[in-house]
Tab-separated table of C-alpha atoms and ligand atoms in Angstrom:
chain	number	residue	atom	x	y	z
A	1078	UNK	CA	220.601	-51.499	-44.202
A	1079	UNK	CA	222.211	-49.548	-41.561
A	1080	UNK	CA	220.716	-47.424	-39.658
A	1081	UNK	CA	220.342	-43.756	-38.317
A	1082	UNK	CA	222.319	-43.405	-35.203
A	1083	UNK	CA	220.419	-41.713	-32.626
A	1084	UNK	CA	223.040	-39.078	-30.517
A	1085	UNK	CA	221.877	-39.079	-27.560
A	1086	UNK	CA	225.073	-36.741	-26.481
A	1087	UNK	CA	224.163	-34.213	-29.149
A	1088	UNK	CA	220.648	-34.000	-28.332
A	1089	UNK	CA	221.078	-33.929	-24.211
A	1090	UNK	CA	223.730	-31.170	-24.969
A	1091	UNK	CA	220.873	-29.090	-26.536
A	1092	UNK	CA	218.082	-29.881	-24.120
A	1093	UNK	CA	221.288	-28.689	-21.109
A	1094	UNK	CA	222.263	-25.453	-23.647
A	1095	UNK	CA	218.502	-24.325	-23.595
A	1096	UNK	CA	218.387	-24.937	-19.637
A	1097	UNK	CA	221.599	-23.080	-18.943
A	1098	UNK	CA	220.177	-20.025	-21.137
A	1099	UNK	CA	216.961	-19.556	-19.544
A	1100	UNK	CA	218.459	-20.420	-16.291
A	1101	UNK	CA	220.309	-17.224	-17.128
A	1102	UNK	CA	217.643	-15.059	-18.405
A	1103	UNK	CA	215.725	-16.095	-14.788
A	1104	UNK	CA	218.604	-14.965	-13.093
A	1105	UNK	CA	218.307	-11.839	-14.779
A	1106	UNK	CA	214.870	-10.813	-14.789
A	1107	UNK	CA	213.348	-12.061	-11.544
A	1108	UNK	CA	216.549	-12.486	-9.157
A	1109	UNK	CA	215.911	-15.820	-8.906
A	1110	UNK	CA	218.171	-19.080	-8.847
A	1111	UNK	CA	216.557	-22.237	-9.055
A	1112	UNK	CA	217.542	-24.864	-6.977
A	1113	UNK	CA	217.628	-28.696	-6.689
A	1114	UNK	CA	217.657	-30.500	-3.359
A	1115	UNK	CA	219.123	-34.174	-3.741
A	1116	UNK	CA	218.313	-36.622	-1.151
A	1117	UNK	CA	220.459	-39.645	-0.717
A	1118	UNK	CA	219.450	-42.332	2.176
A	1119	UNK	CA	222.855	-44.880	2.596
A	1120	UNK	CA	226.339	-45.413	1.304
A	1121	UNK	CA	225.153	-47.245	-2.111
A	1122	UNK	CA	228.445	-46.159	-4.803
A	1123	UNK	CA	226.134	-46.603	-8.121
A	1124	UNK	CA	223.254	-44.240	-6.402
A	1125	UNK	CA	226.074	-42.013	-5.005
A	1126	UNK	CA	227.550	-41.719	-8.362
A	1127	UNK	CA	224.546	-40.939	-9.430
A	1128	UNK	CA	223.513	-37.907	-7.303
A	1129	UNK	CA	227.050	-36.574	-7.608
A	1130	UNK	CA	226.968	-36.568	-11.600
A	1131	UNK	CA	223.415	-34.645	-10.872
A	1132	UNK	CA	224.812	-31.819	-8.511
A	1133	UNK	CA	227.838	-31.718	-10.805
A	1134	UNK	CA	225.398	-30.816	-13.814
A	1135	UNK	CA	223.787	-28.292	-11.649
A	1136	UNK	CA	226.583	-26.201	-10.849
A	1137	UNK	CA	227.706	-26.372	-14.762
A	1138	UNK	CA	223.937	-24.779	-15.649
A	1139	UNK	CA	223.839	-21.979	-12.907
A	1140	UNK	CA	221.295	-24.712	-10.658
A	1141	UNK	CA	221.513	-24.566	-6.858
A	1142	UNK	CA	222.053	-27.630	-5.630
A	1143	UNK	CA	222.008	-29.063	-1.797
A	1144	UNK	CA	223.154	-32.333	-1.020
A	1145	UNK	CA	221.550	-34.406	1.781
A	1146	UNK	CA	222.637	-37.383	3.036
A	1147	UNK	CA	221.074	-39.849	5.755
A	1148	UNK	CA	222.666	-43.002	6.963
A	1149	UNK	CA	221.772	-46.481	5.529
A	1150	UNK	CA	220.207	-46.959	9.323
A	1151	UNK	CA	217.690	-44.038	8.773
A	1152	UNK	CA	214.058	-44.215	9.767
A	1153	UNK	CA	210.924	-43.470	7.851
A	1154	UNK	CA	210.580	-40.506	10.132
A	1155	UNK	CA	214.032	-39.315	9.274
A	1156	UNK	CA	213.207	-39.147	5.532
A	1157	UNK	CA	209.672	-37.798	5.526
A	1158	UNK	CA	210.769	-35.161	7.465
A	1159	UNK	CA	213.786	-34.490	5.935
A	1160	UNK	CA	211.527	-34.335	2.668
A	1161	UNK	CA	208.741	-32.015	5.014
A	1162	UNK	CA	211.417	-29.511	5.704
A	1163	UNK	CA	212.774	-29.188	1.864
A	1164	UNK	CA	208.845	-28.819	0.647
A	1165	UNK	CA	209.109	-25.591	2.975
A	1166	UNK	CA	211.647	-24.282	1.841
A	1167	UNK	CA	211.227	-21.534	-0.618
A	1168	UNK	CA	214.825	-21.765	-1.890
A	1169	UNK	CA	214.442	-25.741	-3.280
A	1170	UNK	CA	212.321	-25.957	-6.805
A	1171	UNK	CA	213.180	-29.093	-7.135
A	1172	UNK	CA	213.373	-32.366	-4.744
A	1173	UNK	CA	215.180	-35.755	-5.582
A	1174	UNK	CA	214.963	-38.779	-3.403
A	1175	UNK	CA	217.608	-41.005	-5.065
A	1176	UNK	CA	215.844	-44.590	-5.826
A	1177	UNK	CA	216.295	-47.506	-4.716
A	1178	UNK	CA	215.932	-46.493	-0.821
A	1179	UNK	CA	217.355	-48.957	1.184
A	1180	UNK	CA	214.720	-52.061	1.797
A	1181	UNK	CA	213.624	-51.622	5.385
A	1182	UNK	CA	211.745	-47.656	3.781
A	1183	UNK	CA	208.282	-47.606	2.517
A	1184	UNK	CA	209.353	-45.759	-0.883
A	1185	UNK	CA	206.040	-45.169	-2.013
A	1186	UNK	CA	205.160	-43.205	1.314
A	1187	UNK	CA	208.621	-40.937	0.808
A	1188	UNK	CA	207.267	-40.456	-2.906
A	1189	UNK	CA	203.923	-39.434	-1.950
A	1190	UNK	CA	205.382	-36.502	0.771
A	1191	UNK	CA	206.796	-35.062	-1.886
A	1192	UNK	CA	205.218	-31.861	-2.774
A	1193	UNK	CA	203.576	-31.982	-5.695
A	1194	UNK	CA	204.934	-28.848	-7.096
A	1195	UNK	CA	208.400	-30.137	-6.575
A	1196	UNK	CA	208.232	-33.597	-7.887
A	1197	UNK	CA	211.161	-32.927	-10.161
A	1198	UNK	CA	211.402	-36.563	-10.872
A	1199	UNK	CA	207.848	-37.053	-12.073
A	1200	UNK	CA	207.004	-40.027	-9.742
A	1201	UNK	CA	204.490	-38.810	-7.378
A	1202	UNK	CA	201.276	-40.892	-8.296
A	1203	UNK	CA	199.402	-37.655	-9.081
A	1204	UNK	CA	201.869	-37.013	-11.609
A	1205	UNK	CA	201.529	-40.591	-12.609
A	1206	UNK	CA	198.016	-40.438	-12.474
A	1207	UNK	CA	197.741	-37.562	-15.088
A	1208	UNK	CA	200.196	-39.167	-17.250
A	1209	UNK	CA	198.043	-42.229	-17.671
A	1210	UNK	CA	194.823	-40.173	-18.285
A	1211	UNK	CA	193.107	-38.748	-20.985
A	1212	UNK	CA	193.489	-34.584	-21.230
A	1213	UNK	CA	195.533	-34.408	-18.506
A	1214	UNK	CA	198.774	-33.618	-18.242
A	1215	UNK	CA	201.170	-34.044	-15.347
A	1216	UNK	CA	203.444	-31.054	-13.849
A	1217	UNK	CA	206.235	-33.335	-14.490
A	1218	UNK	CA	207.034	-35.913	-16.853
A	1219	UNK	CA	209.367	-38.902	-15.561
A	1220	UNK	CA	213.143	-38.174	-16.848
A	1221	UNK	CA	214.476	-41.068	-18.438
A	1222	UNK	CA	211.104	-41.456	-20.743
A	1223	UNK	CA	211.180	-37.996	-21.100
A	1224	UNK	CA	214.604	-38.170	-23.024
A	1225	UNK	CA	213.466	-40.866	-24.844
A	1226	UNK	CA	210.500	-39.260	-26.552
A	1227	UNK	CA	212.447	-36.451	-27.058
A	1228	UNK	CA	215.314	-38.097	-28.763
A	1229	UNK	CA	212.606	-40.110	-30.929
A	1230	UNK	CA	211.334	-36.249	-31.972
A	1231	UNK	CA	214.607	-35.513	-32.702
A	1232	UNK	CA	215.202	-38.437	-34.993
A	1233	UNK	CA	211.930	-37.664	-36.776
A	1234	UNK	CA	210.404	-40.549	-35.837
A	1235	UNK	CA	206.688	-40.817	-36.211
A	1236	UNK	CA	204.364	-41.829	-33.092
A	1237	UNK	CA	201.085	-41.029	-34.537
A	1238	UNK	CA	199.739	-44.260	-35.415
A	1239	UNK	CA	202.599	-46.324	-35.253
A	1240	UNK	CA	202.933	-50.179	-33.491
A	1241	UNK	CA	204.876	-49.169	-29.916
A	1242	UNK	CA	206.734	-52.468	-28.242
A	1243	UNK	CA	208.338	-51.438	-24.798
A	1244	UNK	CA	209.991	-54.256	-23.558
A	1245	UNK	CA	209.895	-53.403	-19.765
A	1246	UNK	CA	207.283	-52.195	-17.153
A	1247	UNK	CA	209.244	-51.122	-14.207
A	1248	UNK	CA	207.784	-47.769	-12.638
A	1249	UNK	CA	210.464	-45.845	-13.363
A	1250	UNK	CA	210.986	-46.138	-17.479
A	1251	UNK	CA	208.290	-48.960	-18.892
A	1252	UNK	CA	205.433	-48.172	-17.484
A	1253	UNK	CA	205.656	-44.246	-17.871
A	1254	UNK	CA	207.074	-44.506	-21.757
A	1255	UNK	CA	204.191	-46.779	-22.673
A	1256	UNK	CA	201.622	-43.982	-21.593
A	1257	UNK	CA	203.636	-41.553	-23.033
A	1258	UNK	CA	203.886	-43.262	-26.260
A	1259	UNK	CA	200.002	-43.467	-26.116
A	1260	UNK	CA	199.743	-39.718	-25.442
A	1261	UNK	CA	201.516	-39.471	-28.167
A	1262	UNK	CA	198.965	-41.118	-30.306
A	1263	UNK	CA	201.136	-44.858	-30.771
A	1264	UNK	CA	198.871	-48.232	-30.626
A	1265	UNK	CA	200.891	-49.520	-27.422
A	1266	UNK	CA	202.193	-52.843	-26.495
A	1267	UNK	CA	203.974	-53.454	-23.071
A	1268	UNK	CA	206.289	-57.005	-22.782
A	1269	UNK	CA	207.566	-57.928	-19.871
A	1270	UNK	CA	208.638	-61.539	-18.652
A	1271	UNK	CA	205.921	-62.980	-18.577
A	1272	UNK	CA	205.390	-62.115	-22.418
A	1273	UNK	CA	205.048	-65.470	-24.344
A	1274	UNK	CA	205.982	-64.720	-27.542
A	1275	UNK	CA	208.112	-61.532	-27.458
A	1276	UNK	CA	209.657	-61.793	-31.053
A	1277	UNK	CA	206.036	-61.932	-32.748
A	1278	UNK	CA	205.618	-59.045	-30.772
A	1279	UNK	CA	209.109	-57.140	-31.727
A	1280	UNK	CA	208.566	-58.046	-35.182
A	1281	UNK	CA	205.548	-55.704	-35.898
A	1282	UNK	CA	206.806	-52.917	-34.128
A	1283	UNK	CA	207.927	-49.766	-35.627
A	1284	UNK	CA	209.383	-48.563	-32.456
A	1285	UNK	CA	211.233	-50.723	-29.861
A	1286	UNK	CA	211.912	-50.184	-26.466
A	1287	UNK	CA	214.166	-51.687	-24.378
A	1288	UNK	CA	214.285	-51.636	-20.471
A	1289	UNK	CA	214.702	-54.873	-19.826
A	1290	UNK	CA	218.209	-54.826	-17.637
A	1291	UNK	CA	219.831	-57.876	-19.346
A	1292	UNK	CA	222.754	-57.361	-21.441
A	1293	UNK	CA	222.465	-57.478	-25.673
A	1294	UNK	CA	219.183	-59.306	-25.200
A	1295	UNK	CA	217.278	-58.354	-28.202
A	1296	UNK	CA	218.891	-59.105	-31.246
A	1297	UNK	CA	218.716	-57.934	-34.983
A	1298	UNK	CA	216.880	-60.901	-36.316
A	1299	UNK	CA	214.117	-60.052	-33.734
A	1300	UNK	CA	213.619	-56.427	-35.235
A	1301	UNK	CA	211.302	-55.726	-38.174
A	1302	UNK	CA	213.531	-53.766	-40.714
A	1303	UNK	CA	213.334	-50.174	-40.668
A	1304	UNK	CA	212.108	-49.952	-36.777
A	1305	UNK	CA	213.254	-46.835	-34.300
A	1306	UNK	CA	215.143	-48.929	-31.204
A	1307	UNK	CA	215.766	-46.824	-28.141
A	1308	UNK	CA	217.716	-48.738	-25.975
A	1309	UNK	CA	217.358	-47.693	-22.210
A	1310	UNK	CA	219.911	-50.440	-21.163
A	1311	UNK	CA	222.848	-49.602	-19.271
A	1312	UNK	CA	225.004	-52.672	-18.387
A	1313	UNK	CA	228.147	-53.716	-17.398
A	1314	UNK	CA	229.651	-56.551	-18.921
A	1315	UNK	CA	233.490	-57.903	-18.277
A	1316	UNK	CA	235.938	-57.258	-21.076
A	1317	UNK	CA	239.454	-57.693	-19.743
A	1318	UNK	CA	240.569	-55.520	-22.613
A	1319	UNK	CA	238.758	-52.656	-21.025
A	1320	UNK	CA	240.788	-49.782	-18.916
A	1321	UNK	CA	238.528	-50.432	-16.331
A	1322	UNK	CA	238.078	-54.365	-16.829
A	1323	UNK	CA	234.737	-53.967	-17.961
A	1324	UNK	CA	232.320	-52.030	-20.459
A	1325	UNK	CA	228.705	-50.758	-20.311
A	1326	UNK	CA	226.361	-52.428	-23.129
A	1327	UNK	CA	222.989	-52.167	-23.455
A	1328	UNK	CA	219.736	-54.104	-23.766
A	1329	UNK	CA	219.867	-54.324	-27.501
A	1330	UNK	CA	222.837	-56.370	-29.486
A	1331	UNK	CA	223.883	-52.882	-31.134
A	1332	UNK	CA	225.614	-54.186	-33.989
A	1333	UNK	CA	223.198	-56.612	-34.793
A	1334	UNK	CA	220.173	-54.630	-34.589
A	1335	UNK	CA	221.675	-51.497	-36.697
A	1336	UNK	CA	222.119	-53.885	-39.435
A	1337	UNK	CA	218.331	-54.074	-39.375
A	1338	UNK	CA	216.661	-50.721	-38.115
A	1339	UNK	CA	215.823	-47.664	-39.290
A	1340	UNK	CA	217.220	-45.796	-36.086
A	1341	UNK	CA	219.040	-47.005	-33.569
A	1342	UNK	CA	220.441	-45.065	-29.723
A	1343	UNK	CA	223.718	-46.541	-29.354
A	1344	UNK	CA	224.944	-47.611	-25.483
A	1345	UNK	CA	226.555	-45.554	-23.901
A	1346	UNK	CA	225.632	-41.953	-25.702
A	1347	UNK	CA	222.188	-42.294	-26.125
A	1348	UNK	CA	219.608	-42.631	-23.439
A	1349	UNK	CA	221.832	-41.922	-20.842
A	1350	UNK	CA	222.721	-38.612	-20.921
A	1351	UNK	CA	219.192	-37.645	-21.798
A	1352	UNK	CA	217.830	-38.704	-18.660
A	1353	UNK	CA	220.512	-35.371	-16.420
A	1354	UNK	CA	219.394	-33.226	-18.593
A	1355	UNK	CA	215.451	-33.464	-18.876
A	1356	UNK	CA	215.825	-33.473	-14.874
A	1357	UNK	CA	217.726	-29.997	-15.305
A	1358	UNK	CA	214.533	-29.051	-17.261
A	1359	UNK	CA	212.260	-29.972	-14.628
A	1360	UNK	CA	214.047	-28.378	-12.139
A	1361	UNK	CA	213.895	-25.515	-14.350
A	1362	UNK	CA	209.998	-25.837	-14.595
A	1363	UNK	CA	209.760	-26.141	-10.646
A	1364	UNK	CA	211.401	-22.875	-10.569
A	1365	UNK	CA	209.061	-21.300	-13.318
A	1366	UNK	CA	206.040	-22.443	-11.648
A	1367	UNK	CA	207.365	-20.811	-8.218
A	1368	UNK	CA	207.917	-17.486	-10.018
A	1369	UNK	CA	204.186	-17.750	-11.440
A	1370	UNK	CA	202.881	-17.768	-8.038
A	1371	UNK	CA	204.886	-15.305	-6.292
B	2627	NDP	P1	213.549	-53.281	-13.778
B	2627	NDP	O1	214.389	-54.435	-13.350
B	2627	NDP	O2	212.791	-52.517	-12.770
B	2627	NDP	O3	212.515	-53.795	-14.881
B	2627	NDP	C1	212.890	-54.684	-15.886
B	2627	NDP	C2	211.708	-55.050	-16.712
B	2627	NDP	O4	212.145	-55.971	-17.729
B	2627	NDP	C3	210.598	-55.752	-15.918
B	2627	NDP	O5	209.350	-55.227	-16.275
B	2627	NDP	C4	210.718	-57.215	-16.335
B	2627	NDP	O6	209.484	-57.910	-16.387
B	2627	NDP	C5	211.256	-57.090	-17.754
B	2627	NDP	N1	211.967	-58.300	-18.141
B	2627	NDP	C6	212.894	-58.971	-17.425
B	2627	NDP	N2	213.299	-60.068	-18.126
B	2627	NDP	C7	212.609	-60.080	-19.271
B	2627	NDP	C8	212.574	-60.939	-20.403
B	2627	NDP	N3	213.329	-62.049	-20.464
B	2627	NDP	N4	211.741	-60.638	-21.411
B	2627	NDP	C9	210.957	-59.540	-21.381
B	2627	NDP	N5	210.954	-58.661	-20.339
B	2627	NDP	C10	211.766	-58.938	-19.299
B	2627	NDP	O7	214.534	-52.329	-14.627
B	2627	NDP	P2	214.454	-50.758	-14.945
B	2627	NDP	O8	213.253	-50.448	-15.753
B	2627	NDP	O9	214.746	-49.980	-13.736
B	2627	NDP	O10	215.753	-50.640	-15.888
B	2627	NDP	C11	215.844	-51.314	-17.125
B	2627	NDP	C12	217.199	-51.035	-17.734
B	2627	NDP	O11	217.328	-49.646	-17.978
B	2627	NDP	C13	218.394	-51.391	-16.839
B	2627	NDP	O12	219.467	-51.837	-17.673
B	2627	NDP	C14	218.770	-50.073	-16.195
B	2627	NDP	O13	220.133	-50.010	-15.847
B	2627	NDP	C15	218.471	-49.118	-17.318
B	2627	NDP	N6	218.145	-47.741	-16.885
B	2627	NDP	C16	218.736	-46.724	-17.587
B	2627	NDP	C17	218.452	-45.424	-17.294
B	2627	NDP	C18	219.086	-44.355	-18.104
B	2627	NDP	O14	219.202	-43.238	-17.653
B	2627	NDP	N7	219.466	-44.639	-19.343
B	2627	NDP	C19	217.553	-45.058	-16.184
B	2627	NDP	C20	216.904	-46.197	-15.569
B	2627	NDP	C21	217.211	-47.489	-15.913
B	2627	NDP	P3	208.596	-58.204	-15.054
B	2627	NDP	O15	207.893	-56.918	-14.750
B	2627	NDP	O16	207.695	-59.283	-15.491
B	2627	NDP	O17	209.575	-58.598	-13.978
């Protein structure tokens, strides 16, 4: 068998041609720009990376975006108030405090100052907190899930009633896909490291996935044949053959497990650039739900 392949770039493309349209259209009936605020505490290159590909996305889909950036040495105080100031301000929709903070911060108290109504990254616990509850629904759904359930729509996959593995329960992609799976009406299964027997587990599962952070873990003979795999893994591995000496594979043994499933995200081009572009469409939100209240 060999299986669908899940384009991630196609799909984030859309989701960022849809933004960019009604980013427009806002523009045009209300006189209104939305605008992201990105808040970066330290000199970290990966997390600097990051922000800069999100600012750079931004400015390609008419967003206003304002960079902040506080040294690696900053207080608690610095950031909360940092993060007070940008909840005032009527020209930021949208606020990102790019994660990890540096060790010596209390990340869950920066989390919780941000307002509610601009938690464009979905983590603040209320937002978590609806997420994980019955007929609620949070103002913001966490990004990188986000794209995956989106992507799984995409591929046609069915969630009603279908056997959900997520390997993974970190608080940024495991634990928020599981209860979105379960929203979205799967019988849900979480693994994690403790997990004794993870292939019994894989082996029922009609939709796999992985957010595990080691490289080509899960292999084809784990899979049951036919399954969806969305593979949130982005790692680097050396490969001296590489222009840059080394190339990104994910948490899944791609060629492996394609021999096997039904539907498979490849690494890079799947997950990835899902995760930009559902936080252009929260920032997006942010900005409708200031217009509603003006
Ligand atoms: P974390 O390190 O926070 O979490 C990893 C999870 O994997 C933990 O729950 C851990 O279990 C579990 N785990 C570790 N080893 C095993 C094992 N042997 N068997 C089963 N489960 C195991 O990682 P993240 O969730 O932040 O990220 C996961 C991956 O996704 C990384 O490769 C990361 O780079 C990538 N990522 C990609 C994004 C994208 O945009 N595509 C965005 C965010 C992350 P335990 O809880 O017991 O420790």
């Amino acid at each position: 068998m060999s299986a669908q392949i899940i384009d991630g770039k196609a799909v984030a493309a859309k989701v960022r041609d849809q933004v960019a349209v009604k980013v427009a259209e806002m523009k045009e009936k209300h006189n209104y720009t939305p605008g992201l605020a990105t808040v970066l505490v330290g000199e970290d290159p990966a997390s600097a990376t990051y922000v800069r590909s999100k600012q750079r996305m931004c400015e390609r889909l008419g967003i206003r975006s304002v960079g902040h950036t506080l040294p690696a040495d900053a207080s608690q105080e610095d950031v909360e108030s940092l993060v007070s100031q940008l909840n005032a301000d009527p020209e930021v929709n949208g606020i990102l405090v790019q994660l990890p903070l540096p060790k010596h911060l209390d990340e869950e108290a920066v989390l919780n100052s941000i307002s509610l109504e601009k938690d464009v990254d979905g983590f603040h616990p209320v937002n978590i907190g609806r997420l994980a509850m019955k007929g609620r629904e949070p103002l913001f759904i966490p990004c990188t899930p986000h794209g995956c359930m989106v992507l799984l729509e995409d591929a046609g996959v069915e969630t009603s009633g279908a056997e959900a593995v997520i390997v993974g329960r970190s608080n940024i992609v495991g634990l928020p896909m599981a209860m979105l799976l379960q929203k979205a009406n799967a019988t849900v299964t979480i693994c994690h490291s403790r997990t004794k027997d993870l292939v019994e587990h894989l082996k029922r599962a009609d939709i796999v996935v992985a957010a595990i952070g080691i490289p080509e873990m899960i292999k084809g003979d784990m899979l049951k044949p036919g399954t969806a795999v969305i593979d949130v893994g982005i790692n680097r591995v050396d490969d001296p053959e590489a222009k840059r000496g080394y190339r990104l594979v994910g948490d899944v043994d791609y060629d492996s497990a394609a021999e096997v499933a039904g539907a498979i995200t490849p690494v890079p081009g799947g997950v990835g650039p899902m995760t930009i572009a559902m936080l252009m469409q929260n920032t997006l939100r942010a900005a409708e739900i200031a217009i509603s209240k003006q």
